[in-house]
Amino acid sequence: MSTKSIEGLRQVIRIAGQSTFLAVLWLGADFAARHLGLPVPGGVIGLAALLVLLFTGGVAPRWVKAGADWLLSDMLLFFVPAAVAVVQYGGLFKSDGWRLALVVVCGTLLVMVAVAFTVDQAARLERVLAMRRARASRLVSAA
């Protein structure tokens, strides 16, 4: 085998392993949500668990990056069932399509505003923390 094909095989194995880890995490969270009677979907619990693992260092970002990138690149495949539903319920879209479009547009705008607000607040917090660190380092160097 050539070096290029060995590296390609390693990449496929890495993506498969990381995707499997993400799927197992999701399945575990879904199982917990169902059996504990939690009102939160398993996917949300799994995402929270992954964030905790990433922030605490339990999982390094490089351990899930290739699998997550692959899943995100093929995300359109996950929406095929939604497209089939649109075709099946064509009458509903003919009669109430404008209402559905209004809800989608309003929801999208609300999400965009919420994300913009959150990013703005995070940037402000980061600036404040940077200024505090700069002051602290000046005080230490002056002493």
GROMACS .gro file of C-alpha atoms in nm:
model
  143
    1MET     CA    1   0.000   0.000   0.000
    2SER     CA    2   0.119   0.348  -0.074
    3THR     CA    3   0.161   0.612   0.193
    4LYS     CA    4  -0.125   0.811   0.044
    5SER     CA    5  -0.370   0.520   0.061
    6ILE     CA    6  -0.262   0.434   0.416
    7GLU     CA    7  -0.322   0.794   0.523
    8GLY     CA    8  -0.661   0.789   0.350
    9LEU     CA    9  -0.753   0.470   0.534
   10ARG     CA   10  -0.645   0.626   0.864
   11GLN     CA   11  -0.868   0.926   0.791
   12VAL     CA   12  -1.167   0.701   0.717
   13ILE     CA   13  -1.107   0.507   1.040
   14ARG     CA   14  -1.069   0.832   1.235
   15ILE     CA   15  -1.395   0.971   1.095
   16ALA     CA   16  -1.578   0.643   1.160
   17GLY     CA   17  -1.450   0.625   1.517
   18GLN     CA   18  -1.531   0.986   1.598
   19SER     CA   19  -1.876   0.960   1.439
   20THR     CA   20  -1.938   0.643   1.639
   21PHE     CA   21  -1.836   0.821   1.959
   22LEU     CA   22  -2.079   1.104   1.884
   23ALA     CA   23  -2.356   0.855   1.803
   24VAL     CA   24  -2.294   0.658   2.124
   25LEU     CA   25  -2.300   0.981   2.325
   26TRP     CA   26  -2.631   1.075   2.163
   27LEU     CA   27  -2.778   0.728   2.217
   28GLY     CA   28  -2.674   0.732   2.583
   29ALA     CA   29  -2.826   1.075   2.635
   30ASP     CA   30  -3.145   0.969   2.455
   31PHE     CA   31  -3.167   0.656   2.669
   32ALA     CA   32  -3.120   0.864   2.985
   33ALA     CA   33  -3.382   1.119   2.877
   34ARG     CA   34  -3.640   0.849   2.805
   35HIS     CA   35  -3.580   0.637   3.113
   36LEU     CA   36  -3.552   0.928   3.355
   37GLY     CA   37  -3.862   1.092   3.209
   38LEU     CA   38  -3.680   1.417   3.135
   39PRO     CA   39  -3.873   1.677   2.935
   40VAL     CA   40  -3.560   1.757   2.734
   41PRO     CA   41  -3.473   1.569   2.413
   42GLY     CA   42  -3.179   1.331   2.426
   43GLY     CA   43  -2.999   1.528   2.157
   44VAL     CA   44  -2.997   1.840   2.374
   45ILE     CA   45  -2.870   1.641   2.672
   46GLY     CA   46  -2.603   1.482   2.452
   47LEU     CA   47  -2.495   1.822   2.323
   48ALA     CA   48  -2.472   1.954   2.679
   49ALA     CA   49  -2.271   1.647   2.782
   50LEU     CA   50  -2.034   1.697   2.487
   51LEU     CA   51  -1.990   2.065   2.575
   52VAL     CA   52  -1.911   1.975   2.937
   53LEU     CA   53  -1.660   1.715   2.819
   54LEU     CA   54  -1.498   1.965   2.582
   55PHE     CA   55  -1.480   2.247   2.838
   56THR     CA   56  -1.347   2.026   3.119
   57GLY     CA   57  -1.087   1.862   2.898
   58GLY     CA   58  -1.250   1.519   2.917
   59VAL     CA   59  -1.257   1.519   2.538
   60ALA     CA   60  -1.009   1.710   2.326
   61PRO     CA   61  -1.163   1.891   2.028
   62ARG     CA   62  -0.932   1.702   1.791
   63TRP     CA   63  -1.092   1.376   1.912
   64VAL     CA   64  -1.429   1.473   1.759
   65LYS     CA   65  -1.343   1.730   1.490
   66ALA     CA   66  -1.313   1.500   1.188
   67GLY     CA   67  -1.633   1.312   1.272
   68ALA     CA   68  -1.824   1.632   1.342
   69ASP     CA   69  -1.697   1.789   1.018
   70TRP     CA   70  -1.811   1.484   0.822
   71LEU     CA   71  -2.155   1.487   0.984
   72LEU     CA   72  -2.195   1.859   0.919
   73SER     CA   73  -2.085   1.826   0.557
   74ASP     CA   74  -2.359   1.568   0.497
   75MET     CA   75  -2.624   1.748   0.700
   76LEU     CA   76  -2.849   1.786   0.396
   77LEU     CA   77  -2.915   1.412   0.406
   78PHE     CA   78  -3.068   1.455   0.751
   79PHE     CA   79  -3.330   1.690   0.606
   80VAL     CA   80  -3.455   1.450   0.338
   81PRO     CA   81  -3.739   1.328   0.565
   82ALA     CA   82  -3.851   1.690   0.609
   83ALA     CA   83  -3.855   1.738   0.232
   84VAL     CA   84  -4.064   1.421   0.192
   85ALA     CA   85  -4.310   1.556   0.451
   86VAL     CA   86  -4.344   1.878   0.251
   87VAL     CA   87  -4.438   1.674  -0.055
   88GLN     CA   88  -4.687   1.461   0.142
   89TYR     CA   89  -4.862   1.761   0.297
   90GLY     CA   90  -4.880   1.980  -0.013
   91GLY     CA   91  -5.242   2.076   0.061
   92LEU     CA   92  -5.145   2.211   0.401
   93PHE     CA   93  -4.876   2.425   0.243
   94LYS     CA   94  -5.120   2.554  -0.018
   95SER     CA   95  -5.374   2.663   0.241
   96ASP     CA   96  -5.147   2.773   0.527
   97GLY     CA   97  -4.815   2.819   0.352
   98TRP     CA   98  -4.797   3.190   0.422
   99ARG     CA   99  -4.840   3.125   0.795
  100LEU     CA  100  -4.569   2.863   0.792
  101ALA     CA  101  -4.337   3.095   0.599
  102LEU     CA  102  -4.409   3.374   0.848
  103VAL     CA  103  -4.323   3.148   1.140
  104VAL     CA  104  -4.000   3.034   0.972
  105VAL     CA  105  -3.894   3.392   0.891
  106CYS     CA  106  -3.981   3.521   1.240
  107GLY     CA  107  -3.806   3.227   1.404
  108THR     CA  108  -3.496   3.281   1.192
  109LEU     CA  109  -3.490   3.652   1.275
  110LEU     CA  110  -3.528   3.580   1.647
  111VAL     CA  111  -3.241   3.332   1.636
  112MET     CA  112  -3.023   3.580   1.448
  113VAL     CA  113  -3.097   3.856   1.702
  114ALA     CA  114  -3.031   3.621   1.995
  115VAL     CA  115  -2.700   3.507   1.846
  116ALA     CA  116  -2.595   3.865   1.770
  117PHE     CA  117  -2.678   3.972   2.126
  118THR     CA  118  -2.493   3.676   2.275
  119VAL     CA  119  -2.183   3.734   2.062
  120ASP     CA  120  -2.187   4.105   2.149
  121GLN     CA  121  -2.211   4.031   2.522
  122ALA     CA  122  -1.936   3.768   2.499
  123ALA     CA  123  -1.710   4.015   2.315
  124ARG     CA  124  -1.773   4.279   2.583
  125LEU     CA  125  -1.696   4.029   2.858
  126GLU     CA  126  -1.377   3.927   2.680
  127ARG     CA  127  -1.266   4.292   2.651
  128VAL     CA  128  -1.334   4.351   3.022
  129LEU     CA  129  -1.139   4.040   3.120
  130ALA     CA  130  -0.850   4.138   2.892
  131MET     CA  131  -0.838   4.484   3.051
  132ARG     CA  132  -0.835   4.328   3.400
  133ARG     CA  133  -0.552   4.094   3.301
  134ALA     CA  134  -0.356   4.386   3.154
  135ARG     CA  135  -0.401   4.589   3.474
  136ALA     CA  136  -0.300   4.294   3.689
  137SER     CA  137   0.013   4.229   3.483
  138ARG     CA  138   0.108   4.600   3.505
  139LEU     CA  139   0.067   4.592   3.882
  140VAL     CA  140   0.279   4.278   3.910
  141SER     CA  141   0.553   4.418   3.687
  142ALA     CA  142   0.549   4.753   3.873
  143ALA     CA  143   0.591   4.583   4.211
   0.00000   0.00000   0.00000
